[in-house]
mmCIF file of C-alpha atoms in Angstrom:
data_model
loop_
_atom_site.group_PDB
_atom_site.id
_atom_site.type_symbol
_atom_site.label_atom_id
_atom_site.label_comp_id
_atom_site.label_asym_id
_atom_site.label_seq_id
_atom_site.Cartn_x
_atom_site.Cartn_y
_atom_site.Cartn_z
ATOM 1 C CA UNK A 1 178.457 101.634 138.182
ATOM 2 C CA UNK A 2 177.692 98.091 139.372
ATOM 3 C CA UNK A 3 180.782 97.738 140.929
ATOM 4 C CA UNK A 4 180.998 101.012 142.680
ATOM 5 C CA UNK A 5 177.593 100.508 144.336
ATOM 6 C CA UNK A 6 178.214 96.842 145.438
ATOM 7 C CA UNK A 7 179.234 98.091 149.228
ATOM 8 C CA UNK A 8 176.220 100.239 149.327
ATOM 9 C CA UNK A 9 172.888 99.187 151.440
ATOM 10 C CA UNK A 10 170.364 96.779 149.936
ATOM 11 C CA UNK A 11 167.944 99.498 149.475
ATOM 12 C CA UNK A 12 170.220 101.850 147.344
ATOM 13 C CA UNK A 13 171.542 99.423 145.326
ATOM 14 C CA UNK A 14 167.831 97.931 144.717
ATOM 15 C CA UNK A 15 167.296 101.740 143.987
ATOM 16 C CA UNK A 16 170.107 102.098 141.282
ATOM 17 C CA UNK A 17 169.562 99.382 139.114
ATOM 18 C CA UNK A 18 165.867 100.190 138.896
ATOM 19 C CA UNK A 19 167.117 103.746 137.508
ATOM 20 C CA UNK A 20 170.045 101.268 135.089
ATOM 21 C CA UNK A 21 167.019 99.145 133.632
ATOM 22 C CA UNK A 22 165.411 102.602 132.524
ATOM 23 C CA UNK A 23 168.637 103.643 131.057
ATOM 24 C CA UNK A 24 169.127 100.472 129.097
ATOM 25 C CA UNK A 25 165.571 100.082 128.531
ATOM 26 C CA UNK A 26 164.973 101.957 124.490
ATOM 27 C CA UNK A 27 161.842 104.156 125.090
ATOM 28 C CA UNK A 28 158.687 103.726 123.275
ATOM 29 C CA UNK A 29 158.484 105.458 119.992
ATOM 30 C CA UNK A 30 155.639 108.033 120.495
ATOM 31 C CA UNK A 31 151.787 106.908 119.113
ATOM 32 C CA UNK A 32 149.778 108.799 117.160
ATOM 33 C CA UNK A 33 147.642 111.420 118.681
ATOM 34 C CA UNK A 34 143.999 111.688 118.904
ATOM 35 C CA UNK A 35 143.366 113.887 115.915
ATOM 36 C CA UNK A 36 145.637 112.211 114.064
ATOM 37 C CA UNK A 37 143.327 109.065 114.593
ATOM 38 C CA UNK A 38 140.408 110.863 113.610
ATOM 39 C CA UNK A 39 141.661 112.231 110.496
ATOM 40 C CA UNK A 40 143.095 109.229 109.690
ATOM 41 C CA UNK A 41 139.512 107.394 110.303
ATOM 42 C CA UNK A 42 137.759 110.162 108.149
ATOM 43 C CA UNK A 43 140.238 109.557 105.380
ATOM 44 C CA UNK A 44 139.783 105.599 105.063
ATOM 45 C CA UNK A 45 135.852 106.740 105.456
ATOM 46 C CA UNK A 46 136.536 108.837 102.711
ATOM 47 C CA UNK A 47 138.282 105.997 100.518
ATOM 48 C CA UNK A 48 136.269 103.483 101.224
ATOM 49 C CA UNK A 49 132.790 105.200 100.076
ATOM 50 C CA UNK A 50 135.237 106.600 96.588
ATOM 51 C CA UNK A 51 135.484 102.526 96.070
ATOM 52 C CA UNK A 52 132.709 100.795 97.452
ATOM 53 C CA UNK A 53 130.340 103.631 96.496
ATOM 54 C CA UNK A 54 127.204 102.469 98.830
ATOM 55 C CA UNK A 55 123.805 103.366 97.202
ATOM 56 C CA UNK A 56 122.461 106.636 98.453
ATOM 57 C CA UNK A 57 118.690 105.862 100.511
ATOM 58 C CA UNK A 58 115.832 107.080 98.194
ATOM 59 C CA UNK A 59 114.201 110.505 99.164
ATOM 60 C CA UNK A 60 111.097 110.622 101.353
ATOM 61 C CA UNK A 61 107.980 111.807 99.488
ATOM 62 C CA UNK A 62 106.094 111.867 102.943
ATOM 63 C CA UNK A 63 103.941 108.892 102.936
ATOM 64 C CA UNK A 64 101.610 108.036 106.122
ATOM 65 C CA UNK A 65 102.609 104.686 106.147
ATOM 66 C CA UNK A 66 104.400 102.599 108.493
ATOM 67 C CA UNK A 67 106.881 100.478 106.683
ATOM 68 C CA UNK A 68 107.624 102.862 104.166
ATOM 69 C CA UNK A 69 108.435 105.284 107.198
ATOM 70 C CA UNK A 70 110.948 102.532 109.187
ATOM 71 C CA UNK A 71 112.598 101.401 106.395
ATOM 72 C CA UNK A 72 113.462 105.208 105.761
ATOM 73 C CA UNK A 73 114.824 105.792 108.826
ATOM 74 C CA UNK A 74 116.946 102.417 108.950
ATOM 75 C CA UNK A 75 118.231 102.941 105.206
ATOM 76 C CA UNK A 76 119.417 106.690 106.773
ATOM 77 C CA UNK A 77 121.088 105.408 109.543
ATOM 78 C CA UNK A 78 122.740 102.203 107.496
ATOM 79 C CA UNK A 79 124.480 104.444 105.109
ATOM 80 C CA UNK A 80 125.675 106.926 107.688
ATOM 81 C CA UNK A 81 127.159 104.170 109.589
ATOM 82 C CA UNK A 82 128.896 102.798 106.254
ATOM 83 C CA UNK A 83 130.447 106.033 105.027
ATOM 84 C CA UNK A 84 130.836 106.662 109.047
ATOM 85 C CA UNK A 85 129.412 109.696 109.352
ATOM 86 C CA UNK A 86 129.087 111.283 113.041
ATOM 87 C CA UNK A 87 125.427 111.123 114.539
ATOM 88 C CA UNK A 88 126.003 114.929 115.153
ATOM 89 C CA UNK A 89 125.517 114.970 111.458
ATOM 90 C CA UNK A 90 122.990 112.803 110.511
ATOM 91 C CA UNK A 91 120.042 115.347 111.256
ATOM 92 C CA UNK A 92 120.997 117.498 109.077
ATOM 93 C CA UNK A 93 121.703 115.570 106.274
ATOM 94 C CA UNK A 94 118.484 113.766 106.417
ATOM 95 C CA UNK A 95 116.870 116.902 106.082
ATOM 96 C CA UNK A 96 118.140 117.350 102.322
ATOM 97 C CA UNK A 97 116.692 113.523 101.714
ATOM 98 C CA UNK A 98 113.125 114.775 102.237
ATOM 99 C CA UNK A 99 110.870 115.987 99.425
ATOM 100 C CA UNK A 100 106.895 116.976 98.861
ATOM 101 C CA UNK A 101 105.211 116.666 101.582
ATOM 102 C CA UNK A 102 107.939 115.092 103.932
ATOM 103 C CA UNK A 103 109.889 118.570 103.393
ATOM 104 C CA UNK A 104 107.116 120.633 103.773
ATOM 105 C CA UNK A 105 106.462 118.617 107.402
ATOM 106 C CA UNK A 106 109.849 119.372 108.045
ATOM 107 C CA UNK A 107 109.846 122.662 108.008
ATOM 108 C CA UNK A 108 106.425 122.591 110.259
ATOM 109 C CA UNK A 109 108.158 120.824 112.997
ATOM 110 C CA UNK A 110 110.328 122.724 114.641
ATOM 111 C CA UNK A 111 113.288 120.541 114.340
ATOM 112 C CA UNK A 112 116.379 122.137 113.284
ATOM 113 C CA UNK A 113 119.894 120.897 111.580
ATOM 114 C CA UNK A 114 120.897 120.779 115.367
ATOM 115 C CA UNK A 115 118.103 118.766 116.643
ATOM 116 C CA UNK A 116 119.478 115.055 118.137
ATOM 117 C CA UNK A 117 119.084 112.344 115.526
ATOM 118 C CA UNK A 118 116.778 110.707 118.390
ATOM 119 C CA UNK A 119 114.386 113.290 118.637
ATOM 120 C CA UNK A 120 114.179 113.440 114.949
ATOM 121 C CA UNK A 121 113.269 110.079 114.533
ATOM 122 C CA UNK A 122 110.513 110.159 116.876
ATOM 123 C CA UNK A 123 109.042 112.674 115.919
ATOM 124 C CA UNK A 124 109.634 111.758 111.731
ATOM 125 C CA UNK A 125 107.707 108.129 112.792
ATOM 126 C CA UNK A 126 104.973 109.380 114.855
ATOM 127 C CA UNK A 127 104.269 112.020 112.277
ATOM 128 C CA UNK A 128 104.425 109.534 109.204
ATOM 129 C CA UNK A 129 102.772 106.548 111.008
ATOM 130 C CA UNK A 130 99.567 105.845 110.552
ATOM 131 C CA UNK A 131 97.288 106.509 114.214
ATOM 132 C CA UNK A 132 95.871 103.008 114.348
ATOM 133 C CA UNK A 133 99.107 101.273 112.973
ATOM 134 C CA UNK A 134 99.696 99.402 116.339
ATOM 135 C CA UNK A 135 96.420 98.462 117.052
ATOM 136 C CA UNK A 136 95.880 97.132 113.182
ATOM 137 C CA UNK A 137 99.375 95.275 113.384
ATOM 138 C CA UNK A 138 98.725 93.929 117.010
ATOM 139 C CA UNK A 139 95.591 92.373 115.966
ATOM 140 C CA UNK A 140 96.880 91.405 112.583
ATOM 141 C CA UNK A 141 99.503 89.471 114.327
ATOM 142 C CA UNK A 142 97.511 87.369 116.504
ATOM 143 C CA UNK A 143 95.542 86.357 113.801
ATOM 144 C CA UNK A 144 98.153 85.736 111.416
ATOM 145 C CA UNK A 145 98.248 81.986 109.992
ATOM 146 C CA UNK A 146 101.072 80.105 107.606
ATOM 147 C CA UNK A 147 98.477 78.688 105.579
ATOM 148 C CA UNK A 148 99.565 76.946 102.579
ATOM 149 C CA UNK A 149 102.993 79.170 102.479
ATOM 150 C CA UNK A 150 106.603 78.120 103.426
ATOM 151 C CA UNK A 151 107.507 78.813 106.922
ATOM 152 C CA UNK A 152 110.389 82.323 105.491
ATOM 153 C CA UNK A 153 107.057 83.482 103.666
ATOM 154 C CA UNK A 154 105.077 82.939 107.024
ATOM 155 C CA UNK A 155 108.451 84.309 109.054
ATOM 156 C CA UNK A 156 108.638 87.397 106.727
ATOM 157 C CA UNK A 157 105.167 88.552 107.247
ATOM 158 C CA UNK A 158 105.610 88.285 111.300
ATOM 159 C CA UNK A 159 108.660 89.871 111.718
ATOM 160 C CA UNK A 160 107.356 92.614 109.577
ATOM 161 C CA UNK A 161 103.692 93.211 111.318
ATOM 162 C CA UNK A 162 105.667 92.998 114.950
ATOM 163 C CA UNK A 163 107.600 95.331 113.752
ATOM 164 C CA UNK A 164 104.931 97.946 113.966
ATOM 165 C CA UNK A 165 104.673 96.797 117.691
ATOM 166 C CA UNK A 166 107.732 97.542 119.360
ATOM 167 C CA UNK A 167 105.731 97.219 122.603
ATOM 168 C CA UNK A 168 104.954 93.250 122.487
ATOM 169 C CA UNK A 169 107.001 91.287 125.405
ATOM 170 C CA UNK A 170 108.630 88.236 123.653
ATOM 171 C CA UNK A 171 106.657 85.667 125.226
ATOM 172 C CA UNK A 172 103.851 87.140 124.000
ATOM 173 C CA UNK A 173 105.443 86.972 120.871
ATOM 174 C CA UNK A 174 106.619 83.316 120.683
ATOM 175 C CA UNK A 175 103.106 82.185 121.689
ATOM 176 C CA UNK A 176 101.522 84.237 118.839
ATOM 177 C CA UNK A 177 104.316 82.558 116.254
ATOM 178 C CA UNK A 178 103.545 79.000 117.290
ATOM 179 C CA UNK A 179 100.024 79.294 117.122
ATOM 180 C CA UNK A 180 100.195 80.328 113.640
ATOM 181 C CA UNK A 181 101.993 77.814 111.995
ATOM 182 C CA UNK A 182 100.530 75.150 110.380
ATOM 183 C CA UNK A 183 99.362 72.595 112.137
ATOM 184 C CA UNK A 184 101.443 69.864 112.101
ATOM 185 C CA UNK A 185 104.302 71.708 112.054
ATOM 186 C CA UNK A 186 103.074 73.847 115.522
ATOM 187 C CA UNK A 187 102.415 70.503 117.077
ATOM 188 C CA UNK A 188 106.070 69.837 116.795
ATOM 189 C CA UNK A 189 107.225 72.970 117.325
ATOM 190 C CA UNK A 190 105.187 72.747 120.593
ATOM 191 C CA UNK A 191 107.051 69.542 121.687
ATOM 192 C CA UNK A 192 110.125 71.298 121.125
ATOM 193 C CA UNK A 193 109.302 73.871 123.727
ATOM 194 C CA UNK A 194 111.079 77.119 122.212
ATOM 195 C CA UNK A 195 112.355 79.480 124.739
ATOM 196 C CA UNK A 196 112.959 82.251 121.890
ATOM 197 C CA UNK A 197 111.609 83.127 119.149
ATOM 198 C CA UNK A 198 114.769 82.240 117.084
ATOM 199 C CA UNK A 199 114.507 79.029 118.384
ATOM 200 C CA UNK A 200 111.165 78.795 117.279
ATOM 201 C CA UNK A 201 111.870 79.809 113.968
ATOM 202 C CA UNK A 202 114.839 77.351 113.480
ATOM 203 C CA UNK A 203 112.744 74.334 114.262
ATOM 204 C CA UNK A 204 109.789 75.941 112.553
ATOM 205 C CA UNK A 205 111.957 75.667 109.129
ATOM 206 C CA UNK A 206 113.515 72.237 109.964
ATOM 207 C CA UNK A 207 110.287 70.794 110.914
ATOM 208 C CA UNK A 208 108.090 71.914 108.091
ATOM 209 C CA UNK A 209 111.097 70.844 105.277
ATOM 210 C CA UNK A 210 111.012 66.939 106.687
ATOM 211 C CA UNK A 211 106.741 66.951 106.607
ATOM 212 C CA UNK A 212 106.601 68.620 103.343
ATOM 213 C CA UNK A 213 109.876 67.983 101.164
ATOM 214 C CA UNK A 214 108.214 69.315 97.978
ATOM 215 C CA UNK A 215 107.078 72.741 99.727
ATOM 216 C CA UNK A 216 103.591 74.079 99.795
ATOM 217 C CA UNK A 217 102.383 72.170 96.659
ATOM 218 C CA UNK A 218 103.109 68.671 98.365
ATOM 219 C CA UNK A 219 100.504 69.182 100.727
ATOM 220 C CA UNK A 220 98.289 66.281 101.320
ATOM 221 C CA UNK A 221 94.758 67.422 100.774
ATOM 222 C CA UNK A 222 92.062 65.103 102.549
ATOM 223 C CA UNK A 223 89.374 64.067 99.881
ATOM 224 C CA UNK A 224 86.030 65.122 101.494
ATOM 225 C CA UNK A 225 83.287 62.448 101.642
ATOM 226 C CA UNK A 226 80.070 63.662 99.248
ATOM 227 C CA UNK A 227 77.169 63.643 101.229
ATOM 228 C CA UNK A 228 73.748 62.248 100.682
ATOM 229 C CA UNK A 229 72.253 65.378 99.083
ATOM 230 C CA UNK A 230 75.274 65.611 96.696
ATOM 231 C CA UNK A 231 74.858 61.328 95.726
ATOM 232 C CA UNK A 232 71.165 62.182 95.083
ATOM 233 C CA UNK A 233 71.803 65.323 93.347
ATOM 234 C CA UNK A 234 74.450 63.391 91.234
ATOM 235 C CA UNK A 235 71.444 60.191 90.384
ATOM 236 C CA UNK A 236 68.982 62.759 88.832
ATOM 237 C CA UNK A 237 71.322 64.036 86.776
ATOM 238 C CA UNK A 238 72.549 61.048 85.656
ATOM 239 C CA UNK A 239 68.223 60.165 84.902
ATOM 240 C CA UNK A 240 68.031 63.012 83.322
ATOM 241 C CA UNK A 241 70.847 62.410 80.985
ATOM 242 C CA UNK A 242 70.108 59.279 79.825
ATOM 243 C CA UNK A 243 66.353 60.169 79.112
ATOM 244 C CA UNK A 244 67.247 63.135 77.090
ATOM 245 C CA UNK A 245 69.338 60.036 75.181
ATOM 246 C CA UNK A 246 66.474 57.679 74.982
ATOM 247 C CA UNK A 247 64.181 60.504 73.921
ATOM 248 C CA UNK A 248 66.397 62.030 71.283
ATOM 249 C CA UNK A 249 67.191 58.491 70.059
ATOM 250 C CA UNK A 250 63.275 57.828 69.685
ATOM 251 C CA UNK A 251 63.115 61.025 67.123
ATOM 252 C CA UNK A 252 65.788 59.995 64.993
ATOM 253 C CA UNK A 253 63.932 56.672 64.071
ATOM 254 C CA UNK A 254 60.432 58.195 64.581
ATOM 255 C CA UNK A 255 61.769 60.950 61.431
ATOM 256 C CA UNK A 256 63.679 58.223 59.846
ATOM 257 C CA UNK A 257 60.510 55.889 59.643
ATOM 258 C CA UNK A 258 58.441 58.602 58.325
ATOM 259 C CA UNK A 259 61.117 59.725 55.930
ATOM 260 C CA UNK A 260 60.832 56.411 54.545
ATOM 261 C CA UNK A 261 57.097 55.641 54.433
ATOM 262 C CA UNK A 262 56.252 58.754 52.536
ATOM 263 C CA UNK A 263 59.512 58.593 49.684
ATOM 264 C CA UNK A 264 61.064 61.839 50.655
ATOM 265 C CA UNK A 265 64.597 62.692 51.366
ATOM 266 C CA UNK A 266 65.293 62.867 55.411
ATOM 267 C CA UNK A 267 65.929 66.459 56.396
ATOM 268 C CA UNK A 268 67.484 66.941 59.513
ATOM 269 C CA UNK A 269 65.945 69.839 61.741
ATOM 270 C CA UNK A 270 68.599 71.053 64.808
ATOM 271 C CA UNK A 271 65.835 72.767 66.747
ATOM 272 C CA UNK A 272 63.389 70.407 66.451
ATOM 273 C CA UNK A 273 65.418 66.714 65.434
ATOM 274 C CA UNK A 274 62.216 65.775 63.348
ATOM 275 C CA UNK A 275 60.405 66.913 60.313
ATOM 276 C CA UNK A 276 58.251 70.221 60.646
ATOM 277 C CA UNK A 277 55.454 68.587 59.532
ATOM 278 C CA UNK A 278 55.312 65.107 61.263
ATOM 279 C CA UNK A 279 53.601 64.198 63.962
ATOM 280 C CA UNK A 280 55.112 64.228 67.725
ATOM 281 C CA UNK A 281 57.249 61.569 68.786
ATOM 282 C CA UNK A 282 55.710 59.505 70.651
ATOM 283 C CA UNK A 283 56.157 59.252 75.092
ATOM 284 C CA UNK A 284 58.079 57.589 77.109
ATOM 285 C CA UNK A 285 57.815 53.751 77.830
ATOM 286 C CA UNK A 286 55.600 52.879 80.848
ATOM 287 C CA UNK A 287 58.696 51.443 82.751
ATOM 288 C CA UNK A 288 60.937 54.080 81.523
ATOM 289 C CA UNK A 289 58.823 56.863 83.593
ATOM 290 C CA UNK A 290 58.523 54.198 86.366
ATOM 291 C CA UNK A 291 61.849 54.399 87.035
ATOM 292 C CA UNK A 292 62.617 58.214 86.222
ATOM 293 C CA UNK A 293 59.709 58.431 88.720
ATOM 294 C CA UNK A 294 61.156 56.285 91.594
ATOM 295 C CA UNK A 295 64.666 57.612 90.853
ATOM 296 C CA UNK A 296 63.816 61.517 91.262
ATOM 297 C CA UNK A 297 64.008 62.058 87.773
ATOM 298 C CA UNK A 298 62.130 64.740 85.383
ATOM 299 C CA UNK A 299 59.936 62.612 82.567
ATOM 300 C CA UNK A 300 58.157 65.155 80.567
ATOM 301 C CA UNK A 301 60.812 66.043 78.783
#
């Protein structure tokens, strides 16, 4: 064909071996179509949950609480997405995961196995949230502090409470973080100047494991100096002591003397530490209540 077209114009020759590429040219062998796609995406769906076997999400009793509520709603939508079911059908079968009094607020609502998997889930969360939930986390958050605790334990507890406030800008955020790590570990993190609070967290961890290697118990605690009141509190009790001593002392030998003088056998008394029917010891030494007196100390005892 070549040769018969060679005296032909540029054009028609250009033409006809366009049209002799196609011919030689194999054509492509036909794809699959789109429901064969799909059914073949529902089938390794189907085989994959037969051999992983993902943990069904735990009914919903209906508790007002606000964790317990978002971690619902995220364990739902984490297993649909494993065993890949459609979000047409996640409405539905979140309906049949809800027991007591989360069923019976189901049926109250209005929604129905047709309802968007969006409007179920705000309306689920502002049902089963408590009303003051933001307000309680927003202030719980600014206020939070790491304390003695590692920086994840510290981490854990502000992701969790900001959480609750989907509202809070990220700056807002970051500033809040900082402020409530420990101190020596926001002063770096400071330094560092954080533009996210992932960064923040990363140096957070770094930081705090180089200034405290052995974890919360390696703290260094500052002995605190004992005041004046605490020294002079410490003296009389110290007089006091040795008194009692000096006094209980005196008995023994005062009983002992007496035990002696008269022939009898020593008896030891516990409530008394002399002899019924002695006499009383006698007093304290003239310089020995001198200096209980001078020194604060109690000398009638």
């Amino acid at each position: 064909i070549r040769q018969l077209v060679s005296g032909l114009g540029d054009d028609t020759k250009a033409r006809i071996e366009a049209l002799l590429v196609g011919l030689e040219t194999p054509a492509p062998a036909p794809g699959p179509t789109r429901l064969e796609m799909e059914a073949a995406n529902r089938d390794l769906a189907r085989t994959l949950h037969k051999i992983l076997k993902p943990q069904t999400p735990e009914p919903y009793t209906g508790d007002i609480d606000a964790d317990a509520c978002h971690n619902f709603i995220d364990n739902q939508e984490e297993y649909y997405k494993v065993v890949k079911l459609d979000v047409s059908e996640w409405v539905q079968y979140t309906a049949l995961n809800l027991s007591k009094d989360a069923k019976s607020w189901w049926r109250a609502s209005g929604l129905t196995i047709a309802s968007s998997w969006p409007d179920f889930k705000k309306a689920f969360l502002a049902f089963h949230t408590p009303p003051n939930a933001v307000a309680a986390a927003r202030t719980a958050l600014e206020t939070l502090r790491q304390g003695n605790r590692t920086v994840a334990a510290y981490t854990h507890d502000f992701r969790r409470l900001r959480r609750r406030v989907p509202t809070l800008d990220d700056d807002t955020a970051l500033w809040w973080y900082k402020k409530g790590l420990e101190k020596e570990t926001s002063k770096e993190v400071l330094l560092r100047q954080p533009t996210t609070l992932e960064q923040a967290i990363n140096q957070a961890s770094l930081v705090h494991a180089i200034l405290y290697p052995d974890g919360p118990t390696g703290y260094k605690i500052k002995p605190q100096p004992s005041s004046d009141m605490e020294v002079d509190n410490l003296h009389v009790a110290v007089n006091n002591l040795t008194a009692q001593v000096n006094y209980l002392a005196r008995q023994s030998n005062f009983n002992h003397h007496q035990s002696n003088s008269n022939n009898t056998p020593f008896v030891y008394n516990p409530n008394t530490n002399y002899k019924p029917s002695g006499p009383l010891p006698p007093k304290l030494l003239k310089p020995e209540r001198d200096f209980l007196y001078n020194n604060g100390g109690c000398y009638k005892c």
